[in-house]
Coordinates of C-alpha atoms in Angstrom, one line a residue:
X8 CA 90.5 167.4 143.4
X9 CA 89.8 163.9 145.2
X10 CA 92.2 161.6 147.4
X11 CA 91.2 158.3 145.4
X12 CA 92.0 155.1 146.8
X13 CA 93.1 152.6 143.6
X14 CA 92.3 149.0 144.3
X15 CA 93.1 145.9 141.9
X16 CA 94.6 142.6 141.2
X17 CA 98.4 141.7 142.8
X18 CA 97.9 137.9 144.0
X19 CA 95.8 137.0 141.6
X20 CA 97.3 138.3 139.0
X21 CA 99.7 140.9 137.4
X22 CA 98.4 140.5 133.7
X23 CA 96.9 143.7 134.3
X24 CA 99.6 146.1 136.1
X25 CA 100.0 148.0 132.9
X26 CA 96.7 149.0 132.6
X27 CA 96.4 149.7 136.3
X28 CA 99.2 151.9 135.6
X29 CA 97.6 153.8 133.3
X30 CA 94.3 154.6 134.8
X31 CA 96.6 155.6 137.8
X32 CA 98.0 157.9 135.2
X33 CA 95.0 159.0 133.9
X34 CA 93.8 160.1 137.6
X35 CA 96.5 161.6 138.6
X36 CA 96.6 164.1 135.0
X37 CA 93.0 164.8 135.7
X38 CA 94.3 166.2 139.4
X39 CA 93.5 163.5 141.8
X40 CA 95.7 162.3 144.5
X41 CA 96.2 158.7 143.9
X42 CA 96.7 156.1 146.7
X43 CA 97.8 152.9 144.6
X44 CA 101.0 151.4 146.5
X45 CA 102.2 148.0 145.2
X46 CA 98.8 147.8 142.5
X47 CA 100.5 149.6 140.0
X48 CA 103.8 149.3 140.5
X49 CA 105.9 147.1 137.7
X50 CA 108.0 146.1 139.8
X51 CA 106.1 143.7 141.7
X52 CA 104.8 140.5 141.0
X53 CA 102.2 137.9 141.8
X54 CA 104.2 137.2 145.3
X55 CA 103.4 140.9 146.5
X56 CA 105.5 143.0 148.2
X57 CA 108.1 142.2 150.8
X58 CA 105.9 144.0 153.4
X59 CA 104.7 141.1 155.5
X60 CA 100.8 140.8 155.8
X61 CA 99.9 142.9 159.1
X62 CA 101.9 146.0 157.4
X63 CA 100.5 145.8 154.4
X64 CA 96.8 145.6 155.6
X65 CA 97.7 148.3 158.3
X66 CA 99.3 150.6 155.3
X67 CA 96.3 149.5 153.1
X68 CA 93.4 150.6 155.1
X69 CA 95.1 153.4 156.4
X70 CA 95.2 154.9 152.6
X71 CA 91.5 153.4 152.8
X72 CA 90.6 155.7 155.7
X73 CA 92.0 158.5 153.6
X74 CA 90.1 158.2 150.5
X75 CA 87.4 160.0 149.5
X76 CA 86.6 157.1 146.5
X77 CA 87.5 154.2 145.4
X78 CA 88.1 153.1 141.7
X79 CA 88.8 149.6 141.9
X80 CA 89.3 147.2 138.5
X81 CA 87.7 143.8 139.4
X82 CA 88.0 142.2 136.0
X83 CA 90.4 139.5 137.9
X84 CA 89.5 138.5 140.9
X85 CA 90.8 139.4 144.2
X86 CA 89.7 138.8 147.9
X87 CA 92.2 141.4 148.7
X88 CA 90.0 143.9 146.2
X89 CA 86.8 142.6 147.6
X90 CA 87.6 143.1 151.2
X91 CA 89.0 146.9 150.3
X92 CA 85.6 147.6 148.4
X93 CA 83.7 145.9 151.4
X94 CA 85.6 148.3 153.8
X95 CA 84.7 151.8 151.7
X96 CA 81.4 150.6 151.0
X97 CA 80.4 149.8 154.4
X98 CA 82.5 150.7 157.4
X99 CA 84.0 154.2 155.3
X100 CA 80.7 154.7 153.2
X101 CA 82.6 156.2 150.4
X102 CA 81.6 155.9 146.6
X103 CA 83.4 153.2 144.7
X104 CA 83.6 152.8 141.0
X105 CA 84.3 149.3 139.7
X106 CA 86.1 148.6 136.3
X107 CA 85.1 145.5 134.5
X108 CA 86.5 143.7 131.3
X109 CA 83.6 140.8 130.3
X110 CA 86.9 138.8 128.8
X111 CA 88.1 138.0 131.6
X112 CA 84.6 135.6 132.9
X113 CA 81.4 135.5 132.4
X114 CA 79.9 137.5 134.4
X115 CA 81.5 140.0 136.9
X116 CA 80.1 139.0 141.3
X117 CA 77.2 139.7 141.5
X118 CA 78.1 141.1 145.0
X119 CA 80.0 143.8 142.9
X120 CA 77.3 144.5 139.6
X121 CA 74.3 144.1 141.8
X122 CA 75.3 146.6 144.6
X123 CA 73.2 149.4 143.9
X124 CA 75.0 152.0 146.0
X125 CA 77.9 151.5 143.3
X126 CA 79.3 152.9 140.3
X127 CA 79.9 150.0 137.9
X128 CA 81.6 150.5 134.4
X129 CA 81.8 147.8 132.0
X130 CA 84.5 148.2 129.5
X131 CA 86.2 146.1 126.2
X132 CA 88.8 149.4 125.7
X133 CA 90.5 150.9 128.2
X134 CA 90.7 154.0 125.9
X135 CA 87.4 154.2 125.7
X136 CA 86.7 153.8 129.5
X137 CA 89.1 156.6 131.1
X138 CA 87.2 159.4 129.4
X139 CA 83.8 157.3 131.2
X140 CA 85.8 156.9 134.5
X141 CA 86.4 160.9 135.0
X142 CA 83.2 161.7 133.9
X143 CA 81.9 159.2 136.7
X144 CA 84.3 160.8 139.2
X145 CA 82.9 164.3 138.4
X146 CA 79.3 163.3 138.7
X147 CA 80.1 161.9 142.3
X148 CA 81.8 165.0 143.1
X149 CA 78.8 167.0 142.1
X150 CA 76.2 165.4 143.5
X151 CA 77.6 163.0 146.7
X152 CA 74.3 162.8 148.1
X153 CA 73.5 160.3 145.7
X154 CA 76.1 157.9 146.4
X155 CA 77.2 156.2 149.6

């Protein structure tokens, strides 16, 4: 299957890192090889990791220059996310799906819903999403010409 870069929340926020966890899950059952690190681990919490900064960036783009797609979940927001989706979009020019949950604001950035050379899926149930999320991962797979 894919090498999938996973990309969400850790400074600004670990409300989510069980539902990370779970579409992490959900990736990996459907065959993927997922690159997550510290995102979904339980372990860590809204200081980070113990990696100082210049590791950590080197480790995360490194994954980042491995990936064939990214699935990032932006409902929280993260200039850490933003910069990672920045970095496929335009210097890797690989697809990226973006999660979203309308509870948390709003309105998700519009420099995420209004890039058209993205996938975006908004969701209320994360049960409901996953089966969406594949399904949006096979499409890319099946026709990459029509994504960046």
């Amino acid at each position: 299957m894919s090498t999938i870069y996973f990309s969400g929340a850790i400074s600004g926020g670990r409300a989510d890192v069980s539902l990370y966890r779970r579409i992490v899950e959900a990736l990996e059952a459907d065959g993927h090889h997922v690159l997550a690190g510290a995102v979904a681990s339980e372990t860590i919490g809204d200081a980070g990791e113990t990696l100082n900064p210049p590791d950590i960036y080197a480790r995360d783009l490194g994954w980042l220059d491995q990936a064939e797609l990214v699935v990032a979940e932006v409902s929280v927001p993260s200039l850490g996310v933003g910069y990672e989706i920045a970095y496929a979009t335009r210097v890797r020019q690989i697809p990226v799906i973006a999660l979203y949950r309308p509870e948390y604001t709003k309105r998700c950035s519009a420099m995420i819903s209004g890039d058209p050379g993205m996938t975006f899926l908004e969701y209320e149930d994360p049960t409901a999403m996953l089966p969406r999320l594949l399904e949006s991962i096979r499409r890319i797979r099946r026709y990459p010409d029509r994504f960046p």
